[in-house]
Amino acid sequence: MGLASKLAAAQGAAGGAVGVPGAPGAGAPPAPNTATRPPYPTGGPPPQQGYPPQGQQGYPPQGQQGFPPQGQQGRPGYPQGGPQHGYPQQGYPPQGHGQQGYGQPPQQGYPQPGYPQQGYQQPPQGQHGHPGYGMAAGAAAGAAAGYGASQYQQHQQQQYPPQQQYGAPPGAPGAPGGAPGGGSVSQYMDSLQRAVQENGIQGFYPPQRLQQIAGTVGPLVDQCVQAWKIPHEIAVDLIRLALYDIVIFVDDSGSMSFEENGERIEDLKLILNRAAFAASLFDQNGIEVRFMNNQHGGNGIRSEQQVQQLISQTRFHGLTPLGTSLQSKVLDQLVLGPARGGALQKPVLVITITDGHPAGESSNTIFKVIRDAKNQLGRTRYGPGAVAFQFAQVGNDLKAREFLSKLDSDRDVGGMVDCTSNFEVEQDEMARQGVDLSPSMWIVKMLVGAIDRSYDSHDEQRRR
């Protein structure tokens, strides 16, 4: 049973409507959050960042892409013009090396040129601390899943210092200064500041711009909570998507259609639907879709109907030219070209969905493509943080899993990417830790793992 089938079964068992929400307003939101205990529990803030993490991306307002002209306002996350300051080229140690351990006090991130460092400092402990990867949702979500609150807290205390050591829990709904739905503007601001500093994208987002975004995302977070049935503290992580333009790079090789009775294509549709829904909440441009083999693509995809139409026009055939097509169809057109011309409006998050390892090219090609892209961006005013890479597997191909694991742990490239195994593998790994990973939580990890190092670092720790 594939990811899409399992999600449909879970929704049916919970009494929710089967299907995936598309663009905002596509239908009434499901019942309020009844999520199970959130996976990837942590006892502290994400490991602090001493270098511009896992590339972030931006790409320009090209006419065929449907992006608004420079300076257009009124949308969360859309910066007023491009970066105005240089960015020093940095090295990229792999994830897990030289980073602060989980549950330890964070280090101070290094300053970025262009804006005062104090605008991106972490708040003092106890002031709207961002909960680590599902920690703050603990007792309530555990109880909803049939876990007693005390049982969940006891499990946490055995592994991590007490939660209050790292920061006070978010304010309750309606609390003074709070945003609708249980979050607060200061909590959202803290999360956005951390994302900007962690990913080295200060040139795109001065502090005043972040304040504008923080003031608008509260209701959008609530929509994610209700539509996906995830804890509010996890949904807050999705606001990082407001900082990026999202490109989904799709493996359309023949194996996607003839393996596993076509379930891989159904999983692909689910991922595209969820990505389009989340992206369109925080940026009306939606997502861009490019294929490895087909020449057509999708621009400004925002709804389930658009996803279905795009996939219906796609012929799944051929091999898996992962690095070659990523270079020619995504990076050259949507990232590097605009960056060289000074037209990059936002960093770009590239999410690659694949069911296999590279075929029709050297397995080393993708490593070189990623390194070269980061190095080229490091020589521009945007810096290497202007692109972030996520690689997610659908299907159960063992060679694909091994290849993505090699990519994620590579000494040179591993620190520039995040790789997510297929749902069944991730679910089994989390089950061994006593955590129930839902399909919705897998998708959250897939969406933000490349731009939130708390997800990627914890994933790396589990693989050691």
C-alpha atoms as one frame of an Amber mdcrd trajectory, in Angstrom:
protein
   0.000   0.000   0.000   1.472   3.342  -1.042   1.550   6.641   0.793  -1.610
   7.937  -0.869  -3.550   4.770  -0.016  -2.410   4.849   3.587  -3.364   8.478
   3.981  -6.805   7.773   2.534  -7.229   4.836   4.907  -6.141   6.917   7.887
  -8.550   9.690   6.978 -11.361   7.200   6.547 -10.677   5.635   9.941 -10.662
   9.076  11.538 -13.940   9.989   9.890 -12.298  12.671   7.758 -12.883  13.241
   4.095 -10.643  11.278   1.810  -8.606  13.472  -0.457  -6.109  16.245  -0.343
  -6.936  19.908   0.034  -5.982  21.974  -2.936  -5.824  25.717  -3.099  -7.337
  27.746  -0.295 -11.072  27.816  -0.555 -11.247  24.532  -2.444 -13.481  23.076
   0.240 -14.427  23.179   3.872 -11.531  22.318   6.185 -11.619  18.992   7.966
 -12.332  18.647  11.650  -9.891  20.183  14.121  -6.616  18.519  14.881  -6.788
  14.949  16.124  -3.212  14.121  15.218  -1.293  11.328  16.834   1.812  11.975
  18.826   4.165  13.964  16.601   7.260  12.168  15.383  10.864  13.255  15.716
  10.478  14.473  19.335  13.251  16.659  20.617  13.976  18.332  23.879  15.428
  21.587  22.673  15.746  24.022  19.825  17.209  22.917  16.526  20.997  22.694
  16.445  22.366  26.154  15.893  23.818  26.997  12.607  27.356  28.031  12.079
  27.260  28.159   8.319  24.660  28.896   5.682  22.742  25.637   5.688  21.416
  23.449   2.985  21.054  25.902   0.246  18.039  27.998  -0.175  16.757  29.098
  -3.376  15.309  31.856  -5.266  14.296  32.404  -8.770  13.178  35.368 -10.786
   9.935  36.764 -11.939  10.076  35.365 -15.441   7.023  36.039 -17.524   6.399
  32.419 -18.342   6.585  31.505 -14.672   3.754  33.737 -13.594   5.750  35.516
 -10.938   4.910  39.101 -10.015   7.264  41.905 -10.972   9.888  43.141  -8.630
   8.516  45.152  -5.744   4.999  43.736  -5.827   3.493  43.702  -2.354   0.742
  42.136  -0.364   1.892  38.498  -0.261   3.562  36.794   2.651   7.174  36.058
   1.947   7.587  38.082  -1.209  10.558  40.405  -0.630  10.632  43.956  -1.864
  13.427  43.628  -4.374  16.455  41.389  -4.307  19.398  41.338  -1.953  21.465
  44.473  -1.722  24.553  43.101  -0.076  27.301  40.655  -0.814  27.623  37.240
   0.740  30.952  35.599   1.560  31.485  32.171   0.103  31.408  29.536   2.777
  32.355  25.920   3.176  29.770  23.204   3.611  30.533  20.664   6.292  28.195
  17.684   6.091  25.239  17.478   8.402  26.115  16.214  11.812  29.708  17.496
  11.785  30.598  20.500  13.848  27.009  21.143  14.871  25.559  21.626  18.275
  23.992  18.444  19.620  20.297  17.981  20.144  19.109  19.219  23.498  22.146
  21.460  24.031  22.097  25.243  24.235  22.500  26.745  20.779  25.608  28.454
  19.577  25.449  31.963  18.212  25.210  31.896  14.442  27.804  33.845  12.549
  26.867  37.337  11.381  25.769  38.034   7.855  26.643  41.195   5.976  23.962
  43.645   5.089  21.788  43.763   8.203  22.543  44.226  11.884  23.267  40.918
  13.556  20.938  41.655  16.441  17.997  41.456  14.079  18.559  37.706  13.783
  19.746  36.712  17.205  18.002  33.960  19.049  15.595  35.180  21.736  16.599
  34.655  25.352  15.615  31.291  26.764  12.050  31.347  27.953  10.873  33.873
  25.377   8.894  32.251  22.626  11.449  29.518  22.119  10.705  27.549  18.980
   9.854  23.995  20.011  12.107  21.363  18.520  10.519  19.116  15.919   7.252
  18.305  17.617   8.314  18.586  21.239   5.849  21.219  22.331   2.926  19.273
  20.970   3.759  16.411  23.327   1.112  15.788  25.889  -1.933  16.985  23.978
  -1.087  15.154  20.778  -0.072  12.029  22.666  -3.317  11.963  24.586  -5.300
  12.362  21.381  -3.580   9.277  20.029  -4.335   7.198  23.091  -1.028   7.914
  24.802  -1.372   9.348  28.286   0.180  12.769  28.733   2.266  11.554  31.631
   3.475   8.590  29.610   4.593  10.867  26.783   6.301  13.299  29.133   8.056
  10.470  30.942   9.340   9.184  27.626  10.678  12.628  26.806  12.343  13.126
  30.175  14.268   9.914  29.765  15.944  11.290  26.660  16.000  15.052  26.919
  16.152  17.853  29.483  12.800  19.296  30.576  11.037  21.319  27.928  10.754
  24.464  30.022  14.530  24.705  30.053  14.395  25.832  26.441  11.488  28.191
  26.346   7.961  28.821  27.409   5.165  27.104  25.490   3.319  29.142  22.909
   0.561  31.401  24.113  -2.975  30.129  24.231  -5.511  31.258  21.639  -6.717
  34.724  22.335  -3.923  35.536  24.737  -2.738  39.132  24.722  -0.460  39.714
  21.775  -1.266  36.321  20.346  -2.218  35.412  16.834  -5.326  33.385  16.049
  -5.142  29.665  16.665  -2.694  29.413  19.553   0.421  30.976  18.045   1.774
  34.451  18.569   3.314  36.957  16.210   6.499  36.855  18.264   6.619  33.061
  17.953   6.248  33.308  14.190   8.842  36.073  14.051  11.253  33.938  16.043
  10.769  31.018  13.662  11.300  33.209  10.603  14.401  34.868  12.060  15.872
  31.480  12.817  15.135  30.282   9.281  16.775  33.332   7.719  19.912  33.082
   9.827  20.139  29.301   9.593  19.875  29.289   5.822  21.944  32.357   5.025
  19.215  34.344   3.260  19.495  37.664   5.105  20.033  39.450   1.813  16.497
  38.559   0.761  14.792  39.373   4.071  15.590  42.396   6.217  13.996  42.242
   9.693  11.163  44.629   8.822  10.051  42.347   6.013   9.965  39.374   8.368
   7.743  41.323  10.730   5.233  41.809   7.914   5.189  38.084   7.202   4.902
  37.152  10.880   1.835  39.336  11.198  -0.037  37.517   8.433   0.736  33.805
   8.791  -1.330  32.963  11.891  -4.581  32.067  10.080  -2.578  30.183   7.439
  -0.967  28.003  10.089  -4.436  27.255  11.467  -5.562  26.109   8.021  -2.679
  23.628   7.871  -3.535  22.322  11.346  -7.136  21.691  10.382  -6.564  20.396
   6.858  -3.689  18.042   7.672  -4.561  17.159  11.285  -1.109  17.996  12.627
  -0.120  19.706  15.895   0.035  23.486  15.786   3.717  23.463  16.768   4.522
  21.347  13.710   2.382  23.485  11.421   4.400  26.524  12.528   7.424  24.964
  10.829   5.616  25.295   7.503   5.774  29.093   7.637   9.354  28.786   6.408
   7.826  28.007   3.029   6.732  31.660   2.876  10.394  32.554   2.396  10.877
  30.408  -0.725   9.717  29.807  -4.235   9.117  26.071  -4.598  10.068  23.931
  -7.587   9.054  20.257  -7.665  11.379  18.223  -9.897   9.607  15.002 -10.865
  10.991  11.633 -11.868   8.804  10.630 -14.833  10.765   7.490 -15.732   8.982
   4.342 -16.858   9.308   2.621 -13.493   6.976   5.199 -11.944   4.061   3.720
 -13.887   4.778  -0.014 -14.155   6.111  -0.707 -10.645   3.778  -1.331  -7.668
   0.632  -1.159  -9.800   0.970   2.557 -10.397   0.939   3.469  -6.697   4.060
   5.584  -7.171   2.155   7.952  -9.445  -0.639   8.202  -6.873   1.945   9.056
  -4.227   3.402  11.665  -6.566  -0.027  13.251  -6.996  -0.479  13.378  -3.229
   2.872  15.089  -2.729   2.170  17.621  -5.471  -1.276  18.330  -4.019   0.082
  18.936  -0.547   2.993  21.036  -1.782   0.678  23.151  -3.927  -1.731  23.634
  -1.025   0.985  24.729   1.412   2.809  26.909  -1.100  -0.343  28.691  -2.223
  -1.246  29.487   1.379   1.959  31.420   1.912   2.553  32.657  -1.646  -0.171
  33.001  -4.269   2.285  32.017  -6.997   1.917  28.329  -6.141   4.610  25.877
  -7.239   6.582  25.210 -10.409   6.819  21.621 -11.677   9.505  20.241 -13.996
  10.006  16.686 -15.274  13.182  14.717 -15.927  12.094  13.464 -19.371   8.980
  15.318 -20.514   9.541  18.778 -21.934   6.363  20.328 -20.589   5.995  21.581
 -17.034   3.600  23.349 -14.732   3.764  26.987 -13.663   1.850  28.462 -10.752
   0.247  25.161  -9.720  -2.075  25.851  -6.784  -4.880  23.289  -6.784  -5.605
  19.574  -6.931  -7.368  20.089 -10.245  -4.241  21.622 -11.781  -2.133  18.743
 -10.479  -4.486  16.154 -11.971  -4.472  17.927 -15.323  -0.678  18.151 -15.380
  -0.152  14.481 -14.524  -2.756  13.396 -17.076  -0.660  15.100 -19.766   2.539
  13.398 -18.640   3.928  10.251 -20.238   5.988   8.225 -17.792   8.806   6.719
 -19.800  12.562   6.589 -20.157  15.400   6.526 -17.647  16.360   8.674 -14.643
  18.753  11.463 -15.756  18.675  12.993 -12.289  21.643  15.361 -12.385  21.588
  16.218 -16.080  17.941  17.257 -16.142  18.138  19.012 -12.783  20.882  21.188
 -14.227  19.213  22.013 -17.541  15.542  22.222 -16.560  15.657  23.643 -13.048
  18.950  25.192 -12.012  19.968  26.906 -15.252  16.500  28.284 -15.958  15.103
  29.049 -12.519  18.080  29.625 -10.228  21.517  30.209 -11.745  20.436  32.200
 -14.798  18.347  34.667 -12.784  21.060  34.906 -10.121  23.688  35.865 -12.678
  21.369  38.554 -13.998  20.592  39.920 -10.542  16.910  39.032 -10.954  16.472
  36.481  -8.164  13.504  37.575  -6.033  13.359  34.773  -3.472  15.480  31.786
  -2.560  14.360  28.583  -4.288  13.498  25.280  -2.641  13.972  22.418  -5.118
  12.166  19.224  -4.083  13.075  16.204  -6.187  10.635  13.276  -6.143  12.178
  10.051  -7.455  11.632   6.303  -7.299  15.067   5.182  -8.426  18.766   5.840
  -8.602  20.265   7.719 -11.583  20.197   5.886 -14.906  21.483   7.109 -18.260
  24.200   9.182 -16.580  27.017   8.684 -14.094  25.915   8.314 -10.493  28.389
  11.083  -9.653  26.681  13.647 -11.883  24.169  14.797  -9.279  26.945  15.341
  -6.728  28.812  17.602  -9.148  25.646  19.488 -10.127  24.845  20.317  -6.498
  28.406  21.384  -5.669  28.707  23.546  -8.766  25.362  25.254  -8.141  26.334
  26.163  -4.595  29.741  27.407  -5.683  28.305  29.531  -8.495  25.743  31.115
  -6.196  28.506  31.775  -3.691  30.074  34.079  -6.265  26.888  36.135  -6.582
  25.388  38.671  -4.199  22.758  36.099  -3.208  25.114  33.512  -1.759  24.863
  29.715  -1.704  21.771  29.891   0.477  19.750  30.958  -2.550  19.013  27.307
  -3.345  18.007  24.398  -1.090  17.765  20.765  -2.152  15.363  18.091  -0.925
  15.349  14.566  -2.373  12.373  12.371  -1.476  11.765   8.763  -2.437   8.488
   7.205  -3.522   8.266   3.456  -3.986  10.302   0.712  -2.357  13.329   0.421
  -4.653  16.264  -0.607  -2.469  18.914   0.843  -4.800  17.140   4.202  -4.725
  17.134   4.160  -0.936  20.831   3.310  -0.828  21.674   6.036  -3.327  19.780
   8.738  -1.417  21.393   7.609   1.826  24.801   7.956   0.170  23.887  11.431
  -1.083  22.636  12.524   2.330  25.760  11.329   4.132  28.359  12.428   1.582
  31.198  14.374   3.190  31.013  17.208   0.654  27.403  17.268  -0.521  25.544
  15.875   2.487  25.491  19.247   4.219  23.898  20.871   1.165  20.890  18.549
   0.875  18.237  16.699   2.822  17.048  13.260   1.744  13.834  11.612   2.893
  13.299   7.873   2.556   9.939   6.569   1.444   7.111   6.681   3.952   7.275
   3.021   4.955  10.990   3.189   5.785  10.644   6.400   7.777   7.593   4.999
   9.574   9.441   1.815  10.564  12.426   3.779  11.854  10.212   6.007  13.980
   8.187   3.035  15.257  11.385   1.596  16.729  11.554   4.769  18.814   7.959
   4.392  19.947   6.668   7.160  17.686   3.783   6.841  15.234   4.689   8.638
  12.004   1.623   9.712  10.044   1.595  10.311   6.270   0.950  14.002   6.925
   4.024  14.256   9.133   6.133  12.541   6.477   5.013  15.198   4.006   5.871
  17.999   6.448   9.359  16.564   6.785   9.668  16.328   3.008   8.582  19.959
   2.566  10.780  21.617   5.195  13.639  19.174   5.807  15.978  21.076   3.483
  15.270  24.446   5.132  14.874  23.385   8.771  17.981  21.639   9.997  16.263
  20.282  13.086  14.498  17.817  10.781  17.567  16.887   8.773  19.894  16.653
  11.788  17.531  14.331  13.636  17.197  12.224  10.509  20.977  11.952  10.311
  21.224  10.936  13.965  18.762   8.092  13.421  20.862   6.724  10.559  24.090
   6.555  12.537
